[in-house]
GROMACS .gro file of C-alpha atoms in nm:
model
  323
    1UNK     CA    1   3.737  -0.049  -0.162
    2UNK     CA    2   3.664   0.272   0.029
    3UNK     CA    3   3.433   0.080   0.261
    4UNK     CA    4   3.718  -0.160   0.340
    5UNK     CA    5   3.955   0.130   0.406
    6UNK     CA    6   3.700   0.279   0.645
    7UNK     CA    7   3.674  -0.055   0.824
    8UNK     CA    8   4.050  -0.065   0.872
    9UNK     CA    9   4.058   0.293   1.000
   10UNK     CA   10   3.777   0.221   1.245
   11UNK     CA   11   3.961  -0.084   1.374
   12UNK     CA   12   4.246   0.154   1.459
   13UNK     CA   13   4.030   0.439   1.586
   14UNK     CA   14   4.261   0.513   1.879
   15UNK     CA   15   4.567   0.552   1.662
   16UNK     CA   16   4.705   0.580   1.311
   17UNK     CA   17   4.728   0.327   1.030
   18UNK     CA   18   5.003   0.366   0.775
   19UNK     CA   19   4.942   0.381   0.404
   20UNK     CA   20   5.182   0.090   0.367
   21UNK     CA   21   4.979  -0.125   0.608
   22UNK     CA   22   4.658  -0.043   0.424
   23UNK     CA   23   4.811  -0.122   0.084
   24UNK     CA   24   4.940  -0.459   0.212
   25UNK     CA   25   4.608  -0.560   0.372
   26UNK     CA   26   4.405  -0.466   0.062
   27UNK     CA   27   4.665  -0.560  -0.202
   28UNK     CA   28   4.657  -0.218  -0.367
   29UNK     CA   29   4.928   0.041  -0.427
   30UNK     CA   30   5.000   0.322  -0.181
   31UNK     CA   31   4.905   0.564  -0.457
   32UNK     CA   32   4.563   0.398  -0.477
   33UNK     CA   33   4.530   0.426  -0.098
   34UNK     CA   34   4.609   0.797  -0.116
   35UNK     CA   35   4.349   0.849  -0.392
   36UNK     CA   36   4.080   0.669  -0.192
   37UNK     CA   37   4.164   0.870   0.120
   38UNK     CA   38   4.138   1.191  -0.080
   39UNK     CA   39   3.798   1.083  -0.217
   40UNK     CA   40   3.675   1.006   0.135
   41UNK     CA   41   3.785   1.351   0.252
   42UNK     CA   42   3.598   1.510  -0.039
   43UNK     CA   43   3.286   1.315   0.067
   44UNK     CA   44   3.304   1.478   0.411
   45UNK     CA   45   3.516   1.241   0.621
   46UNK     CA   46   3.762   1.406   0.858
   47UNK     CA   47   4.079   1.199   0.817
   48UNK     CA   48   4.398   1.322   0.975
   49UNK     CA   49   4.716   1.240   0.785
   50UNK     CA   50   5.054   1.224   0.960
   51UNK     CA   51   5.368   1.188   0.744
   52UNK     CA   52   5.522   0.923   0.972
   53UNK     CA   53   5.222   0.759   1.136
   54UNK     CA   54   4.969   0.736   0.853
   55UNK     CA   55   4.595   0.804   0.866
   56UNK     CA   56   4.341   0.842   1.147
   57UNK     CA   57   3.962   0.873   1.107
   58UNK     CA   58   3.845   1.162   1.324
   59UNK     CA   59   3.482   1.199   1.222
   60UNK     CA   60   3.234   1.068   0.966
   61UNK     CA   61   2.975   1.296   0.802
   62UNK     CA   62   2.608   1.267   0.898
   63UNK     CA   63   2.516   1.130   0.559
   64UNK     CA   64   2.387   0.797   0.429
   65UNK     CA   65   2.697   0.741   0.220
   66UNK     CA   66   2.736   0.403   0.047
   67UNK     CA   67   3.077   0.347   0.210
   68UNK     CA   68   2.918   0.378   0.554
   69UNK     CA   69   2.641   0.132   0.467
   70UNK     CA   70   2.866  -0.121   0.294
   71UNK     CA   71   3.089  -0.138   0.603
   72UNK     CA   72   2.793  -0.215   0.834
   73UNK     CA   73   2.531  -0.394   0.628
   74UNK     CA   74   2.470  -0.763   0.693
   75UNK     CA   75   2.277  -0.861   0.381
   76UNK     CA   76   2.357  -1.084   0.085
   77UNK     CA   77   2.155  -0.911  -0.189
   78UNK     CA   78   1.985  -0.590  -0.085
   79UNK     CA   79   2.216  -0.291  -0.075
   80UNK     CA   80   2.514  -0.457  -0.239
   81UNK     CA   81   2.485  -0.185  -0.503
   82UNK     CA   82   2.381   0.162  -0.382
   83UNK     CA   83   2.323   0.471  -0.594
   84UNK     CA   84   2.351   0.773  -0.366
   85UNK     CA   85   2.227   1.126  -0.442
   86UNK     CA   86   2.234   1.448  -0.245
   87UNK     CA   87   1.907   1.546  -0.412
   88UNK     CA   88   1.669   1.376  -0.655
   89UNK     CA   89   1.320   1.436  -0.784
   90UNK     CA   90   1.214   1.096  -0.648
   91UNK     CA   91   1.411   0.784  -0.554
   92UNK     CA   92   1.143   0.568  -0.719
   93UNK     CA   93   1.190   0.756  -1.045
   94UNK     CA   94   1.565   0.695  -1.037
   95UNK     CA   95   1.519   0.330  -0.937
   96UNK     CA   96   1.283   0.266  -1.229
   97UNK     CA   97   1.540   0.409  -1.470
   98UNK     CA   98   1.801   0.172  -1.330
   99UNK     CA   99   1.561  -0.123  -1.345
  100UNK     CA  100   1.482  -0.050  -1.709
  101UNK     CA  101   1.854  -0.048  -1.786
  102UNK     CA  102   1.894  -0.394  -1.633
  103UNK     CA  103   2.038  -0.324  -1.288
  104UNK     CA  104   2.088  -0.619  -1.053
  105UNK     CA  105   1.823  -0.723  -0.804
  106UNK     CA  106   1.865  -0.556  -0.467
  107UNK     CA  107   1.994  -0.230  -0.615
  108UNK     CA  108   1.917   0.058  -0.378
  109UNK     CA  109   1.865   0.426  -0.452
  110UNK     CA  110   1.923   0.658  -0.156
  111UNK     CA  111   1.886   1.035  -0.140
  112UNK     CA  112   1.942   1.295   0.128
  113UNK     CA  113   1.655   1.497  -0.015
  114UNK     CA  114   1.364   1.450  -0.258
  115UNK     CA  115   1.224   1.744  -0.447
  116UNK     CA  116   0.906   1.561  -0.542
  117UNK     CA  117   0.870   1.258  -0.318
  118UNK     CA  118   0.559   1.057  -0.400
  119UNK     CA  119   0.307   0.852  -0.205
  120UNK     CA  120  -0.002   0.661  -0.311
  121UNK     CA  121  -0.272   0.826  -0.524
  122UNK     CA  122  -0.016   1.082  -0.649
  123UNK     CA  123   0.020   1.241  -0.307
  124UNK     CA  124   0.340   1.424  -0.223
  125UNK     CA  125   0.584   1.323   0.051
  126UNK     CA  126   0.774   1.581   0.256
  127UNK     CA  127   1.143   1.485   0.222
  128UNK     CA  128   1.372   1.748   0.378
  129UNK     CA  129   1.752   1.711   0.348
  130UNK     CA  130   1.938   1.501   0.602
  131UNK     CA  131   1.641   1.437   0.829
  132UNK     CA  132   1.488   1.118   0.695
  133UNK     CA  133   1.546   0.800   0.501
  134UNK     CA  134   1.430   0.825   0.141
  135UNK     CA  135   1.514   0.505  -0.043
  136UNK     CA  136   1.394   0.270  -0.317
  137UNK     CA  137   1.482  -0.095  -0.378
  138UNK     CA  138   1.466  -0.282  -0.710
  139UNK     CA  139   1.343  -0.642  -0.687
  140UNK     CA  140   1.286  -0.901  -0.959
  141UNK     CA  141   1.069  -1.164  -0.786
  142UNK     CA  142   0.955  -1.487  -0.949
  143UNK     CA  143   0.597  -1.413  -0.849
  144UNK     CA  144   0.268  -1.367  -1.028
  145UNK     CA  145   0.180  -1.001  -1.098
  146UNK     CA  146  -0.137  -1.063  -0.896
  147UNK     CA  147   0.069  -1.121  -0.582
  148UNK     CA  148   0.274  -0.803  -0.600
  149UNK     CA  149   0.031  -0.590  -0.398
  150UNK     CA  150   0.131  -0.802  -0.097
  151UNK     CA  151   0.491  -0.680  -0.134
  152UNK     CA  152   0.376  -0.350   0.017
  153UNK     CA  153   0.256  -0.542   0.323
  154UNK     CA  154   0.589  -0.728   0.328
  155UNK     CA  155   0.783  -0.400   0.324
  156UNK     CA  156   0.565  -0.254   0.601
  157UNK     CA  157   0.635  -0.555   0.824
  158UNK     CA  158   1.010  -0.525   0.759
  159UNK     CA  159   1.019  -0.152   0.837
  160UNK     CA  160   0.810  -0.202   1.150
  161UNK     CA  161   1.059  -0.462   1.276
  162UNK     CA  162   1.359  -0.242   1.187
  163UNK     CA  163   1.216   0.054   1.378
  164UNK     CA  164   1.143  -0.164   1.682
  165UNK     CA  165   1.493  -0.314   1.666
  166UNK     CA  166   1.674   0.021   1.648
  167UNK     CA  167   1.454   0.244   1.863
  168UNK     CA  168   1.229   0.019   2.070
  169UNK     CA  169   0.930   0.221   1.947
  170UNK     CA  170   0.613   0.018   1.886
  171UNK     CA  171   0.417   0.152   1.591
  172UNK     CA  172   0.112   0.035   1.399
  173UNK     CA  173   0.067  -0.049   1.032
  174UNK     CA  174  -0.222   0.124   0.859
  175UNK     CA  175  -0.353  -0.069   0.558
  176UNK     CA  176  -0.203  -0.083   0.306
  177UNK     CA  177   0.116   0.120   0.320
  178UNK     CA  178   0.166   0.354   0.616
  179UNK     CA  179   0.325   0.310   0.958
  180UNK     CA  180   0.181   0.525   1.235
  181UNK     CA  181   0.281   0.631   1.584
  182UNK     CA  182  -0.006   0.742   1.805
  183UNK     CA  183  -0.218   0.793   1.495
  184UNK     CA  184   0.038   1.008   1.310
  185UNK     CA  185   0.228   0.905   1.000
  186UNK     CA  186   0.592   0.798   1.038
  187UNK     CA  187   0.647   0.594   0.721
  188UNK     CA  188   0.503   0.577   0.373
  189UNK     CA  189   0.560   0.294   0.125
  190UNK     CA  190   0.499   0.304  -0.249
  191UNK     CA  191   0.531  -0.013  -0.461
  192UNK     CA  192   0.542   0.021  -0.839
  193UNK     CA  193   0.524  -0.270  -1.083
  194UNK     CA  194   0.649  -0.340  -1.433
  195UNK     CA  195   0.506  -0.668  -1.562
  196UNK     CA  196   0.368  -0.864  -1.852
  197UNK     CA  197   0.049  -1.071  -1.838
  198UNK     CA  198   0.205  -1.361  -1.648
  199UNK     CA  199   0.549  -1.240  -1.539
  200UNK     CA  200   0.702  -0.964  -1.331
  201UNK     CA  201   0.986  -0.772  -1.492
  202UNK     CA  202   1.065  -0.577  -1.176
  203UNK     CA  203   0.912  -0.397  -0.883
  204UNK     CA  204   1.036  -0.085  -0.708
  205UNK     CA  205   0.957  -0.046  -0.339
  206UNK     CA  206   0.993   0.313  -0.223
  207UNK     CA  207   1.020   0.379   0.151
  208UNK     CA  208   1.008   0.719   0.319
  209UNK     CA  209   1.080   0.738   0.693
  210UNK     CA  210   1.054   1.056   0.898
  211UNK     CA  211   1.357   1.013   1.123
  212UNK     CA  212   1.488   1.335   1.276
  213UNK     CA  213   1.235   1.595   1.163
  214UNK     CA  214   1.140   1.830   1.447
  215UNK     CA  215   0.766   1.871   1.511
  216UNK     CA  216   0.780   2.240   1.423
  217UNK     CA  217   0.951   2.171   1.090
  218UNK     CA  218   0.660   1.984   0.933
  219UNK     CA  219   0.460   2.197   0.686
  220UNK     CA  220   0.140   2.336   0.833
  221UNK     CA  221  -0.081   2.121   0.608
  222UNK     CA  222   0.057   1.795   0.752
  223UNK     CA  223   0.170   1.903   1.099
  224UNK     CA  224  -0.138   1.750   1.263
  225UNK     CA  225  -0.106   1.412   1.089
  226UNK     CA  226   0.272   1.352   1.062
  227UNK     CA  227   0.544   1.282   1.315
  228UNK     CA  228   0.901   1.151   1.329
  229UNK     CA  229   1.099   0.892   1.519
  230UNK     CA  230   1.295   1.167   1.697
  231UNK     CA  231   0.969   1.320   1.822
  232UNK     CA  232   0.846   0.978   1.936
  233UNK     CA  233   1.176   0.884   2.102
  234UNK     CA  234   1.254   1.224   2.248
  235UNK     CA  235   1.601   1.213   2.096
  236UNK     CA  236   1.771   1.187   1.758
  237UNK     CA  237   1.791   0.847   1.589
  238UNK     CA  238   2.084   0.712   1.387
  239UNK     CA  239   1.974   0.714   1.024
  240UNK     CA  240   2.268   0.495   0.932
  241UNK     CA  241   2.180   0.225   1.184
  242UNK     CA  242   1.815   0.237   1.080
  243UNK     CA  243   1.874   0.217   0.704
  244UNK     CA  244   2.092  -0.093   0.754
  245UNK     CA  245   1.822  -0.249   0.974
  246UNK     CA  246   1.555  -0.177   0.713
  247UNK     CA  247   1.754  -0.342   0.434
  248UNK     CA  248   1.838  -0.643   0.651
  249UNK     CA  249   1.480  -0.697   0.768
  250UNK     CA  250   1.345  -0.645   0.416
  251UNK     CA  251   1.585  -0.905   0.279
  252UNK     CA  252   1.477  -1.157   0.547
  253UNK     CA  253   1.109  -1.102   0.469
  254UNK     CA  254   1.167  -1.116   0.094
  255UNK     CA  255   1.363  -1.441   0.111
  256UNK     CA  256   1.092  -1.593   0.332
  257UNK     CA  257   0.825  -1.495   0.077
  258UNK     CA  258   1.021  -1.647  -0.212
  259UNK     CA  259   1.074  -1.972  -0.024
  260UNK     CA  260   0.748  -2.011   0.169
  261UNK     CA  261   0.495  -1.764   0.027
  262UNK     CA  262   0.325  -1.473   0.202
  263UNK     CA  263   0.164  -1.668   0.489
  264UNK     CA  264   0.407  -1.562   0.762
  265UNK     CA  265   0.417  -1.201   0.638
  266UNK     CA  266   0.037  -1.175   0.651
  267UNK     CA  267   0.032  -1.320   1.002
  268UNK     CA  268   0.291  -1.067   1.119
  269UNK     CA  269   0.109  -0.784   0.943
  270UNK     CA  270  -0.211  -0.870   1.130
  271UNK     CA  271  -0.032  -0.861   1.465
  272UNK     CA  272   0.118  -0.517   1.391
  273UNK     CA  273  -0.196  -0.368   1.234
  274UNK     CA  274  -0.340  -0.033   1.340
  275UNK     CA  275  -0.641  -0.088   1.110
  276UNK     CA  276  -0.799  -0.422   1.199
  277UNK     CA  277  -1.082  -0.406   1.447
  278UNK     CA  278  -1.133  -0.032   1.387
  279UNK     CA  279  -1.416   0.159   1.228
  280UNK     CA  280  -1.290   0.292   0.895
  281UNK     CA  281  -1.409   0.523   0.623
  282UNK     CA  282  -1.345   0.386   0.274
  283UNK     CA  283  -1.324   0.660   0.014
  284UNK     CA  284  -1.316   0.565  -0.354
  285UNK     CA  285  -1.370   0.738  -0.686
  286UNK     CA  286  -1.724   0.607  -0.726
  287UNK     CA  287  -1.841   0.524  -0.377
  288UNK     CA  288  -1.766   0.579  -0.010
  289UNK     CA  289  -1.884   0.394   0.297
  290UNK     CA  290  -1.810   0.329   0.662
  291UNK     CA  291  -1.755  -0.013   0.817
  292UNK     CA  292  -1.541  -0.221   1.051
  293UNK     CA  293  -1.207  -0.355   0.928
  294UNK     CA  294  -1.221  -0.727   1.004
  295UNK     CA  295  -0.917  -0.885   0.842
  296UNK     CA  296  -0.701  -0.901   0.532
  297UNK     CA  297  -0.763  -1.171   0.273
  298UNK     CA  298  -0.491  -1.403   0.143
  299UNK     CA  299  -0.444  -1.168  -0.154
  300UNK     CA  300  -0.390  -0.868   0.076
  301UNK     CA  301  -0.733  -0.711   0.026
  302UNK     CA  302  -0.890  -0.546   0.330
  303UNK     CA  303  -1.216  -0.705   0.444
  304UNK     CA  304  -1.462  -0.449   0.578
  305UNK     CA  305  -1.797  -0.533   0.733
  306UNK     CA  306  -2.067  -0.293   0.617
  307UNK     CA  307  -2.407  -0.366   0.776
  308UNK     CA  308  -2.474  -0.735   0.700
  309UNK     CA  309  -2.219  -0.785   0.421
  310UNK     CA  310  -1.841  -0.789   0.383
  311UNK     CA  311  -1.674  -0.563   0.128
  312UNK     CA  312  -1.334  -0.636  -0.026
  313UNK     CA  313  -1.117  -0.327  -0.047
  314UNK     CA  314  -0.825  -0.345  -0.291
  315UNK     CA  315  -0.539  -0.097  -0.277
  316UNK     CA  316  -0.530   0.144  -0.568
  317UNK     CA  317  -0.729   0.463  -0.585
  318UNK     CA  318  -0.885   0.388  -0.248
  319UNK     CA  319  -0.822   0.587   0.068
  320UNK     CA  320  -0.879   0.441   0.416
  321UNK     CA  321  -0.930   0.659   0.721
  322UNK     CA  322  -0.971   0.530   1.074
  323UNK     CA  323  -1.264   0.683   1.255
   0.00000   0.00000   0.00000
């Protein structure tokens, strides 16, 4: 309801809209209108109230509030239910709790800040307040558990396309789960699975995007390997516009996978790859080697040529570094 009130106020951004007009359009009482307006003000919206003219939206807060997303998002499933937090330990942790309790598919967890953001192989993810997009999506696909690793590739393709659409910046996807700009990390993706032997209960796809972090604000230990969209673009980027684009592109890719399989996603991934054709160092728990990344297999494994043989590299406790 608050999203619909915001839509009405934005449609009258050059003037005022009376409480009576809002109540008639939305079929709610004027008291309910007043309560929703008060809640929006408490969330950070600057809404001017005039006793004779009504309400006028002056300014929206720079936050990824559900009301802002609902009023802009063009998606049928993803983001229809958003759980928003100022601060969480990890959005994936919160999303898994919701999934266990039976939340609907497409539920999104969004946070302004993560205290303990996580990447692959238990690595941390720098998640400062108000400067990035830290989100997780709950999906319940009718897929084999053996296909779920390809959902990370699917998410990477969707985020790549969303970034290009909003900023015009061309990035590269590093196998299996990072998006890079000029060799530095912009995006990390972490997919977690809950399944039985032959059925998926749910997956959680966590996405962290460095949006408006200044170069000097990255911690010293990652300053040389991380960057942000604002650094790449030379100006700040709308987090709100980007988060809507990510959810819309992810929904398109997900629906295509459910209807047609992963063929198109894998083709797109190859065209956006920053790994294929490069010399890479494969670092595992029991062995390490250097080879040339040739392709990805139909199951999403990376095919690396080492001397006269081809090794299959499966995401897990494996680290890939481009030489």
